[in-house]
Amino acid sequence: MYTLLLCWRYLRTRWIALASVISVTLGVATMIVVNAVMAGFAHEMQSRIHGILSDIVFESHSLSGFQDPQWHMEEILRAGGDDIEGMTPTVAVPAMLNFQVRGQWVTRQIMLIGIDETTHARVSDFGRYLQHPDNRRQLSFGLRDGGYDTIDSQTEDQQVATRPALEGAGWPHRRMRVERERAWRQRQAELQGSEQAGGPSGGPVRPVDHQVDAVLADTTPAVTTAAAPPEEFAPTSEAHPPNAPLDPFRAAKPEEQGRVFDPSREQFTGIVPGIGLASFRDSSGIDRFLVLPGDDVKITFPTAGTPPKAVTDTYTIVDFYESKMSEYDSNFVFVPIEQLEKARGMIDPQTGLPSVNSIQIKLRPGANLEAVRDRLRKAFPADMYAVSSWKDKQGPLLSAVDMEMAVLNILLFMIVAVAGFGILAIFFMIVVEKTRDIGILKSLGASSSGVAGIFLGYGLFLGLVGAGAGLALGLGITWNINRIRVLVEWCTGERVFDPSIYYFFRIPTIVDAWTVAWIIAGAVGIAVAASVLPALRAARLHPVEALRHD
Amino acid sequence: MIDTNRESDRSGAPLLQVRGVRKAYRSGGGMLEVLRGVDFEVAPAGFVSVIGQSGSGKSTLLHLMGLLDAPDSGEVHLAGNRIDNLSSARRDRLRNTDIGMVFQAYHLLPELSALENVLAPLLVRFSIAEWFRHKGEARRRAEALLDRFGLRGRLHHKPRQLSGGEMQRVAIARALVGQPRLLLADEPTGNLDEASGAGILDTLCELNHTDGLSIVLVTHDQSIARRADRIVRLVAGRVENA
């Protein structure tokens, strides 16, 4: 009983000991905040990584893929059993994306992914990341008549229109552009007419010509067929050799050959590129777009033949997706799977069966990802198929984040450990100061273990007080971190958390009860451990010497 | 309840017996022999003064009797039972229940009030659960003792708010609250002025006469020693009967 009473009295009268507890408090608070923010980021990142990937990807090692996805899906269903909720075939090939921005051809290295627009949304969260509300409900590769979000639909609190350029995207943008093109084409024809009249001074015309082509998009040839004779068009093509073989009629719409394609009313096959391929965020947080839904682009990709040949098609951008994972957003371009299969020659002319090179699998919630993956690995020969979970796909990144978190936690725990040494030092001083009292207690019949108990209990109390205060402080900071961020930004005038870098507007936090419990237990444990030595010293004091101590 | 049904003191047999006790301390390079075979006893309800110059070993003798230290050789008996060789747990227990100690420098715990200081031996004696069962009675007894020593109005004062005489009376009350058989007092008046010291001595004599408490008083002052029934003179670690 005296142990408790004296602990309590020492706690109330020895304020210096509370000073050592402040470091425990700060350590605990820091650990809680850092863990919450790290967990928030990790969760955000995982959901982004996962967002566009399905749970399990079943793919062939070769680009030409495997035939008969239907049969494969049945086999997968047999191997995976009840755990499999949905599947969709995809074709993924490396490709080259070309589009024109202010007269310059911009080339991007991409992964072209053919998806089934009806089933793909059921397998991954892809649909959620699209910019048109109707596409988020059901993806369509048809161009929409405006209505694209100018506000990032994935931000919850800060409703700022960061994408004013998407305001007129879609058919209005396409029509306006085509009209402008026609006007330029006409002007060019006039200029060329006068030029031919003026003489053979072709030199100065080139820049003008170039500029015309710059402003006009790449569908120029289609327009010219209607507006101007082909021989007049020829010099423009020579000026830009890469443009020459890109005839959309041949590749994309063979059935429309001979018919006049009207770009103001018709589109090429729709594609959905990642937003990072088409835009960048400037310093004010506004997204600037290089191309918009409604613009046409050229994509070059290998055919399925041996050896593969490069073919080029024209496509119309119908939407963007934004998974907020820049690796995906600046790499993936989605097209309808049948179009890609046709263009690559992946449909067997005899059987009519298509080939695909991967099948995306979604598991029912709660299914064991690794177990299903291993079952599928066993069911299919490894030399032909690769089965990987979304975590495997980003394994190094995820394990790097885990590693980072572990290292950070060790470092932060050092802070608490340092606090432990502070407690140790202060406790030694208190034991020296209390030597006589220890002698008195022993003369009253207190046992050595009881005396040790006073200091251990004191350490426990201090640890609890420190950890409790740290818990309150840490949770307070965590729950108000965005308010604190605003305050800090207001005070310093600096952006603490730049959304153009992090892609979200508020700091994500997740408070995990177990993590917090471990932190508290660790801090209290350190406080108690630090009081063990002083407590032993107090217990070993000889009562007679202790009583003589002044 | 607090140990009251103690076996009645056997008439004639000494309450405390010290037989041939030797004690040496390491001092500098060699050993300093403080007690060189002390024989000495206290009768039930006896009042013995141990007198000696400083360094004569009288405090050491008191510590040995109070089980705060163990003799190098020789024996200490309490009511016929040898107590110097008990386990430390039993010695702690015995110190708590059978022996009360009063020191020259009062040795009150500064964080506790007068009342809590008096309760300290009982706080030590009881576990938390026991304490809540005995709390009421322990408190009543402590208050009664403080009341008896004229400290009724001082219950909740901290030691630093009390005078020397008051602190020593609190210390005596603390020594008595556990109802010991033996009170060991080490120069209880050493730090006090004459009047306060006399008051303390009167209190001790009264406890001896009316309550039949056995007392060993250690002092270097002849006049104080004379208040006891018997005086034992300690010279250079040996008893020299006066």
CSV table of N, CA and C in Angstrom, one decimal, chain A residues 86-213:
chain,number,residue,atom,x,y,z
A,86,GLY,N,-14.9,-12.3,-60.7
A,86,GLY,CA,-15.1,-11.8,-62.1
A,86,GLY,C,-13.8,-11.9,-62.8
A,87,MET,N,-13.9,-12.0,-64.2
A,87,MET,CA,-12.7,-12.1,-65.0
A,87,MET,C,-13.0,-11.3,-66.3
A,88,THR,N,-11.9,-10.7,-66.8
A,88,THR,CA,-12.0,-10.1,-68.1
A,88,THR,C,-10.7,-10.3,-68.8
A,89,PRO,N,-10.8,-10.5,-70.1
A,89,PRO,CA,-9.6,-10.7,-70.9
A,89,PRO,C,-9.0,-9.3,-71.3
A,90,THR,N,-7.8,-9.2,-71.4
A,90,THR,CA,-7.1,-8.0,-71.9
A,90,THR,C,-6.0,-8.3,-72.8
A,91,VAL,N,-5.6,-7.4,-73.6
A,91,VAL,CA,-4.5,-7.5,-74.5
A,91,VAL,C,-3.6,-6.3,-74.2
A,92,ALA,N,-2.4,-6.6,-73.8
A,92,ALA,CA,-1.5,-5.5,-73.5
A,92,ALA,C,-0.3,-5.5,-74.4
A,93,VAL,N,0.0,-4.5,-75.1
A,93,VAL,CA,1.2,-4.4,-75.9
A,93,VAL,C,2.0,-3.1,-75.7
A,94,PRO,N,3.3,-3.1,-75.8
A,94,PRO,CA,4.0,-1.8,-75.8
A,94,PRO,C,3.7,-1.1,-77.1
A,95,ALA,N,3.6,0.2,-77.0
A,95,ALA,CA,3.3,0.9,-78.2
A,95,ALA,C,3.8,2.3,-78.1
A,96,MET,N,3.6,3.1,-79.2
A,96,MET,CA,4.1,4.4,-79.2
A,96,MET,C,2.9,5.3,-79.5
A,97,LEU,N,2.8,6.4,-78.7
A,97,LEU,CA,1.7,7.3,-78.9
A,97,LEU,C,2.3,8.6,-79.5
A,98,ASN,N,1.6,9.1,-80.5
A,98,ASN,CA,2.1,10.3,-81.1
A,98,ASN,C,0.9,11.3,-81.2
A,99,PHE,N,1.1,12.5,-80.8
A,99,PHE,CA,0.1,13.5,-81.0
A,99,PHE,C,0.9,14.9,-81.2
A,100,GLN,N,0.1,15.8,-81.7
A,100,GLN,CA,0.8,17.1,-82.1
A,100,GLN,C,0.4,18.1,-81.0
A,101,VAL,N,1.4,18.9,-80.6
A,101,VAL,CA,1.1,20.0,-79.7
A,101,VAL,C,1.9,21.2,-80.3
A,102,ARG,N,1.1,22.2,-80.6
A,102,ARG,CA,1.7,23.4,-81.2
A,102,ARG,C,2.8,23.1,-82.2
A,103,GLY,N,2.4,22.2,-83.1
A,103,GLY,CA,3.3,22.0,-84.3
A,103,GLY,C,4.4,21.0,-84.0
A,104,GLN,N,4.6,20.6,-82.8
A,104,GLN,CA,5.6,19.6,-82.5
A,104,GLN,C,4.9,18.2,-82.3
A,105,TRP,N,5.5,17.2,-82.9
A,105,TRP,CA,5.0,15.9,-82.6
A,105,TRP,C,5.5,15.4,-81.3
A,106,VAL,N,4.6,15.0,-80.5
A,106,VAL,CA,5.0,14.5,-79.2
A,106,VAL,C,4.9,13.0,-79.2
A,107,THR,N,6.0,12.3,-78.8
A,107,THR,CA,6.0,10.9,-78.8
A,107,THR,C,6.1,10.4,-77.4
A,108,ARG,N,5.2,9.4,-77.1
A,108,ARG,CA,5.3,8.9,-75.7
A,108,ARG,C,5.3,7.3,-75.8
A,109,GLN,N,6.1,6.8,-75.0
A,109,GLN,CA,6.1,5.3,-74.9
A,109,GLN,C,5.0,4.9,-74.0
A,110,ILE,N,4.2,4.0,-74.5
A,110,ILE,CA,3.0,3.6,-73.7
A,110,ILE,C,2.8,2.1,-73.6
A,111,MET,N,1.9,1.7,-72.8
A,111,MET,CA,1.4,0.3,-72.8
A,111,MET,C,0.0,0.4,-73.3
A,112,LEU,N,-0.3,-0.2,-74.4
A,112,LEU,CA,-1.6,-0.2,-75.0
A,112,LEU,C,-2.4,-1.4,-74.5
A,113,ILE,N,-3.5,-1.1,-73.8
A,113,ILE,CA,-4.2,-2.2,-73.2
A,113,ILE,C,-5.6,-2.3,-73.8
A,114,GLY,N,-5.9,-3.4,-74.4
A,114,GLY,CA,-7.2,-3.6,-74.9
A,114,GLY,C,-8.1,-4.2,-73.8
A,115,ILE,N,-9.3,-3.5,-73.6
A,115,ILE,CA,-10.1,-4.0,-72.5
A,115,ILE,C,-11.5,-4.2,-73.1
A,116,ASP,N,-12.3,-5.0,-72.4
A,116,ASP,CA,-13.7,-5.2,-72.7
A,116,ASP,C,-14.5,-4.2,-71.9
A,117,GLU,N,-15.2,-3.3,-72.6
A,117,GLU,CA,-15.7,-2.2,-71.9
A,117,GLU,C,-16.8,-2.6,-70.9
A,118,THR,N,-17.5,-3.7,-71.2
A,118,THR,CA,-18.6,-4.1,-70.2
A,118,THR,C,-18.1,-4.8,-69.0
A,119,THR,N,-17.1,-5.7,-69.2
A,119,THR,CA,-16.7,-6.5,-68.1
A,119,THR,C,-15.5,-5.9,-67.3
A,120,HIS,N,-14.7,-5.1,-67.9
A,120,HIS,CA,-13.5,-4.6,-67.3
A,120,HIS,C,-13.8,-3.9,-66.0
A,121,ALA,N,-14.9,-3.0,-66.0
A,121,ALA,CA,-15.2,-2.2,-64.8
A,121,ALA,C,-15.5,-3.1,-63.6
A,122,ARG,N,-16.0,-4.3,-63.9
A,122,ARG,CA,-16.4,-5.2,-62.8
A,122,ARG,C,-15.2,-5.8,-62.1
A,123,VAL,N,-14.0,-5.8,-62.8
A,123,VAL,CA,-12.9,-6.5,-62.3
A,123,VAL,C,-11.9,-5.5,-61.6
A,124,SER,N,-11.8,-4.3,-62.1
A,124,SER,CA,-11.0,-3.3,-61.4
A,124,SER,C,-11.7,-2.0,-61.2
A,125,ASP,N,-11.1,-1.2,-60.4
A,125,ASP,CA,-11.7,0.1,-60.1
A,125,ASP,C,-11.6,1.1,-61.2
A,126,PHE,N,-11.1,0.6,-62.4
A,126,PHE,CA,-10.8,1.5,-63.5
A,126,PHE,C,-11.9,2.6,-63.7
A,127,GLY,N,-13.1,2.1,-63.7
A,127,GLY,CA,-14.2,3.0,-64.0
A,127,GLY,C,-14.3,4.3,-63.1
A,128,ARG,N,-13.9,4.1,-61.9
A,128,ARG,CA,-14.0,5.2,-60.9
A,128,ARG,C,-13.1,6.3,-61.3
A,129,TYR,N,-12.1,6.1,-62.1
A,129,TYR,CA,-11.0,7.1,-62.3
A,129,TYR,C,-11.3,7.9,-63.6
A,130,LEU,N,-12.4,7.7,-64.2
A,130,LEU,CA,-12.6,8.4,-65.5
A,130,LEU,C,-13.1,9.8,-65.2
A,131,GLN,N,-13.0,10.6,-66.2
A,131,GLN,CA,-13.3,12.1,-66.0
A,131,GLN,C,-14.7,12.4,-66.4
A,132,HIS,N,-15.4,11.5,-67.1
A,132,HIS,CA,-16.8,11.8,-67.4
A,132,HIS,C,-17.7,11.1,-66.5
A,133,PRO,N,-18.7,11.7,-65.9
A,133,PRO,CA,-19.6,11.0,-64.9
A,133,PRO,C,-20.3,9.8,-65.6
A,134,ASP,N,-20.7,10.0,-66.8
A,134,ASP,CA,-21.4,8.8,-67.4
A,134,ASP,C,-20.4,7.6,-67.7
A,135,ASN,N,-19.2,8.0,-68.0
A,135,ASN,CA,-18.2,6.9,-68.2
A,135,ASN,C,-17.9,6.2,-66.9
A,136,ARG,N,-18.0,7.0,-65.8
A,136,ARG,CA,-17.8,6.3,-64.5
A,136,ARG,C,-18.9,5.3,-64.2
A,137,ARG,N,-20.0,5.6,-64.7
A,137,ARG,CA,-21.1,4.6,-64.5
A,137,ARG,C,-20.9,3.4,-65.4
A,138,GLN,N,-20.8,3.7,-66.7
A,138,GLN,CA,-20.5,2.6,-67.6
A,138,GLN,C,-19.6,3.2,-68.7
A,139,LEU,N,-18.5,2.6,-68.8
A,139,LEU,CA,-17.5,3.1,-69.8
A,139,LEU,C,-18.0,2.9,-71.2
A,140,SER,N,-17.8,3.9,-72.0
A,140,SER,CA,-18.1,3.8,-73.4
A,140,SER,C,-17.0,4.4,-74.2
A,141,PHE,N,-16.6,3.8,-75.3
A,141,PHE,CA,-15.5,4.3,-76.1
A,141,PHE,C,-16.0,5.3,-77.1
A,142,GLY,N,-17.3,5.7,-77.0
A,142,GLY,CA,-17.8,6.7,-77.8
A,142,GLY,C,-17.5,8.1,-77.2
A,143,LEU,N,-17.3,9.1,-78.0
A,143,LEU,CA,-17.0,10.4,-77.5
A,143,LEU,C,-18.2,11.0,-76.9
A,144,ARG,N,-18.1,11.6,-75.8
A,144,ARG,CA,-19.2,12.2,-75.1
A,144,ARG,C,-19.4,13.7,-75.6
A,145,ASP,N,-20.7,14.1,-75.5
A,145,ASP,CA,-21.0,15.4,-75.9
A,145,ASP,C,-20.8,16.4,-74.8
A,146,GLY,N,-19.5,16.6,-74.4
A,146,GLY,CA,-19.2,17.5,-73.3
A,146,GLY,C,-19.6,17.0,-71.9
A,147,GLY,N,-19.5,17.8,-70.9
A,147,GLY,CA,-19.8,17.3,-69.5
A,147,GLY,C,-18.7,16.7,-68.8
A,148,TYR,N,-17.5,16.8,-69.2
A,148,TYR,CA,-16.4,16.3,-68.5
A,148,TYR,C,-16.1,17.1,-67.2
A,149,ASP,N,-15.7,16.4,-66.2
A,149,ASP,CA,-15.5,17.1,-64.9
A,149,ASP,C,-14.3,18.1,-65.0
A,150,THR,N,-14.6,19.3,-64.5
A,150,THR,CA,-13.5,20.2,-64.4
A,150,THR,C,-12.9,20.2,-63.0
A,151,ILE,N,-13.7,19.5,-62.1
A,151,ILE,CA,-13.2,19.3,-60.8
A,151,ILE,C,-12.7,17.9,-60.6
A,152,ASP,N,-11.6,17.7,-60.0
A,152,ASP,CA,-11.1,16.3,-59.8
A,152,ASP,C,-12.2,15.6,-58.9
A,153,SER,N,-12.8,14.6,-59.5
A,153,SER,CA,-13.9,13.9,-58.8
A,153,SER,C,-13.4,13.1,-57.6
A,154,GLN,N,-12.1,12.9,-57.5
A,154,GLN,CA,-11.6,12.1,-56.4
A,154,GLN,C,-11.2,12.9,-55.2
A,155,THR,N,-11.2,14.2,-55.3
A,155,THR,CA,-11.0,15.0,-54.1
A,155,THR,C,-12.3,15.2,-53.4
A,156,GLU,N,-12.3,15.1,-52.1
A,156,GLU,CA,-13.6,15.2,-51.4
A,156,GLU,C,-13.9,16.6,-50.9
A,157,ASP,N,-12.9,17.2,-50.3
A,157,ASP,CA,-13.2,18.5,-49.6
A,157,ASP,C,-13.0,19.7,-50.4
A,158,GLN,N,-11.9,19.8,-51.2
A,158,GLN,CA,-11.6,21.0,-51.8
A,158,GLN,C,-12.2,21.1,-53.2
A,159,GLN,N,-13.3,21.7,-53.4
A,159,GLN,CA,-14.0,21.6,-54.7
A,159,GLN,C,-13.5,22.8,-55.6
A,160,VAL,N,-12.3,22.6,-56.1
A,160,VAL,CA,-11.7,23.7,-56.9
A,160,VAL,C,-11.6,23.1,-58.3
A,161,ALA,N,-12.1,24.0,-59.3
A,161,ALA,CA,-12.0,23.5,-60.7
A,161,ALA,C,-10.6,23.7,-61.2
A,162,THR,N,-9.8,22.5,-61.1
A,162,THR,CA,-8.4,22.6,-61.5
A,162,THR,C,-8.2,22.2,-62.9
A,163,ARG,N,-9.3,21.9,-63.6
A,163,ARG,CA,-9.2,21.4,-65.0
A,163,ARG,C,-10.2,22.2,-65.9
A,164,PRO,N,-10.0,23.5,-65.9
A,164,PRO,CA,-10.9,24.3,-66.8
A,164,PRO,C,-10.9,23.9,-68.2
A,165,ALA,N,-9.8,23.3,-68.6
A,165,ALA,CA,-9.6,22.9,-70.1
A,165,ALA,C,-10.6,21.8,-70.5
A,166,LEU,N,-11.1,21.1,-69.5
A,166,LEU,CA,-12.0,20.0,-69.8
A,166,LEU,C,-13.5,20.5,-70.0
A,167,GLU,N,-13.7,21.8,-69.8
A,167,GLU,CA,-15.0,22.4,-69.9
A,167,GLU,C,-15.6,22.1,-71.3
A,168,GLY,N,-14.9,22.4,-72.3
A,168,GLY,CA,-15.5,22.2,-73.7
A,168,GLY,C,-15.1,20.9,-74.4
A,169,ALA,N,-14.4,20.0,-73.6
A,169,ALA,CA,-14.0,18.8,-74.2
A,169,ALA,C,-15.1,17.9,-74.8
A,170,GLY,N,-14.7,17.0,-75.7
A,170,GLY,CA,-15.8,16.1,-76.2
A,170,GLY,C,-16.1,16.6,-77.6
A,171,TRP,N,-17.4,16.4,-78.0
A,171,TRP,CA,-17.8,16.8,-79.4
A,171,TRP,C,-17.7,18.3,-79.6
A,172,PRO,N,-18.0,19.2,-78.7
A,172,PRO,CA,-17.9,20.6,-79.0
A,172,PRO,C,-16.4,21.0,-79.3
A,173,HIS,N,-15.5,20.4,-78.6
A,173,HIS,CA,-14.1,20.7,-78.9
A,173,HIS,C,-13.7,20.2,-80.3
A,174,ARG,N,-14.2,19.0,-80.6
A,174,ARG,CA,-13.9,18.4,-81.9
A,174,ARG,C,-14.4,19.2,-83.0
A,175,ARG,N,-15.7,19.6,-82.9
A,175,ARG,CA,-16.3,20.4,-83.9
A,175,ARG,C,-15.6,21.7,-84.1
A,176,MET,N,-15.3,22.4,-83.0
A,176,MET,CA,-14.6,23.7,-83.1
A,176,MET,C,-13.3,23.5,-83.8
A,177,ARG,N,-12.6,22.4,-83.5
A,177,ARG,CA,-11.3,22.2,-84.0
A,177,ARG,C,-11.3,22.0,-85.5
A,178,VAL,N,-12.3,21.1,-85.9
A,178,VAL,CA,-12.5,20.8,-87.3
A,178,VAL,C,-12.8,22.1,-88.1
A,179,GLU,N,-13.7,22.9,-87.5
A,179,GLU,CA,-14.0,24.1,-88.2
A,179,GLU,C,-12.8,25.0,-88.4
A,180,ARG,N,-12.0,25.1,-87.4
A,180,ARG,CA,-10.8,25.9,-87.4
A,180,ARG,C,-9.8,25.4,-88.5
A,181,GLU,N,-9.8,24.0,-88.5
A,181,GLU,CA,-8.9,23.4,-89.5
A,181,GLU,C,-9.4,23.7,-90.9
A,182,ARG,N,-10.7,23.7,-91.1
A,182,ARG,CA,-11.2,23.9,-92.5
A,182,ARG,C,-10.9,25.4,-92.9
A,183,ALA,N,-11.0,26.3,-91.9
A,183,ALA,CA,-10.7,27.7,-92.2
A,183,ALA,C,-9.3,27.8,-92.6
A,184,TRP,N,-8.4,27.2,-91.9
A,184,TRP,CA,-7.0,27.2,-92.2
A,184,TRP,C,-6.6,26.6,-93.5
A,185,ARG,N,-7.3,25.5,-93.7
A,185,ARG,CA,-7.1,24.8,-95.0
A,185,ARG,C,-7.4,25.6,-96.2
A,186,GLN,N,-8.5,26.3,-96.0
A,186,GLN,CA,-9.0,27.2,-97.1
A,186,GLN,C,-7.9,28.3,-97.3
A,187,ARG,N,-7.5,28.9,-96.2
A,187,ARG,CA,-6.5,30.0,-96.2
A,187,ARG,C,-5.3,29.5,-96.9
A,188,GLN,N,-4.9,28.3,-96.5
A,188,GLN,CA,-3.6,27.7,-97.0
A,188,GLN,C,-3.8,27.5,-98.6
A,189,ALA,N,-4.9,27.1,-98.9
A,189,ALA,CA,-5.2,26.8,-100.4
A,189,ALA,C,-5.0,28.2,-101.1
A,190,GLU,N,-5.6,29.2,-100.5
A,190,GLU,CA,-5.5,30.5,-101.1
A,190,GLU,C,-4.1,31.0,-101.2
A,191,LEU,N,-3.4,30.8,-100.1
A,191,LEU,CA,-2.0,31.2,-100.1
A,191,LEU,C,-1.2,30.4,-101.1
A,192,GLN,N,-1.4,29.2,-101.2
A,192,GLN,CA,-0.6,28.3,-102.1
A,192,GLN,C,-1.0,28.7,-103.5
A,193,GLY,N,-2.2,29.1,-103.7
A,193,GLY,CA,-2.6,29.5,-105.1
A,193,GLY,C,-1.9,30.8,-105.5
A,194,SER,N,-1.8,31.7,-104.5
A,194,SER,CA,-1.1,33.0,-104.8
A,194,SER,C,0.3,32.8,-105.0
A,195,GLU,N,0.8,31.8,-104.2
A,195,GLU,CA,2.3,31.5,-104.3
A,195,GLU,C,2.7,31.0,-105.6
A,196,GLN,N,1.8,30.0,-106.1
A,196,GLN,CA,2.1,29.4,-107.4
A,196,GLN,C,2.1,30.5,-108.5
A,197,ALA,N,1.2,31.5,-108.3
A,197,ALA,CA,1.1,32.6,-109.2
A,197,ALA,C,2.3,33.5,-109.1
A,198,GLY,N,2.8,33.7,-107.8
A,198,GLY,CA,3.9,34.6,-107.6
A,198,GLY,C,5.3,34.0,-108.1
A,199,GLY,N,5.5,32.7,-108.1
A,199,GLY,CA,6.8,32.2,-108.5
A,199,GLY,C,7.2,31.0,-107.8
A,200,PRO,N,8.4,30.4,-108.0
A,200,PRO,CA,8.8,29.2,-107.4
A,200,PRO,C,9.5,29.4,-106.0
A,201,SER,N,9.3,30.5,-105.4
A,201,SER,CA,10.0,30.7,-104.1
A,201,SER,C,9.3,29.9,-103.0
A,202,GLY,N,9.6,28.7,-103.0
A,202,GLY,CA,9.0,27.7,-102.0
A,202,GLY,C,9.5,27.9,-100.6
A,203,GLY,N,10.7,28.5,-100.5
A,203,GLY,CA,11.4,28.6,-99.2
A,203,GLY,C,10.5,29.2,-98.1
A,204,PRO,N,10.1,30.4,-98.3
A,204,PRO,CA,9.4,31.1,-97.2
A,204,PRO,C,8.1,30.5,-96.9
A,205,VAL,N,7.6,29.7,-97.7
A,205,VAL,CA,6.2,29.2,-97.5
A,205,VAL,C,6.3,28.1,-96.4
A,206,ARG,N,7.4,27.4,-96.4
A,206,ARG,CA,7.5,26.3,-95.5
A,206,ARG,C,7.1,26.6,-94.0
A,207,PRO,N,7.6,27.7,-93.4
A,207,PRO,CA,7.2,27.9,-92.1
A,207,PRO,C,5.7,28.1,-91.9
A,208,VAL,N,5.1,28.8,-92.8
A,208,VAL,CA,3.7,29.0,-92.8
A,208,VAL,C,3.0,27.7,-92.8
A,209,ASP,N,3.4,26.9,-93.8
A,209,ASP,CA,2.9,25.6,-94.0
A,209,ASP,C,3.0,24.8,-92.7
A,210,HIS,N,4.1,24.9,-92.1
A,210,HIS,CA,4.4,24.2,-90.9
A,210,HIS,C,3.5,24.6,-89.8
A,211,GLN,N,3.3,25.9,-89.7
A,211,GLN,CA,2.4,26.5,-88.7
A,211,GLN,C,1.0,26.0,-88.9
A,212,VAL,N,0.6,25.9,-90.1
A,212,VAL,CA,-0.8,25.5,-90.4
A,212,VAL,C,-0.9,24.1,-89.8
A,213,ASP,N,0.0,23.3,-90.2
A,213,ASP,CA,-0.1,21.9,-89.8
A,213,ASP,C,0.0,21.8,-88.3
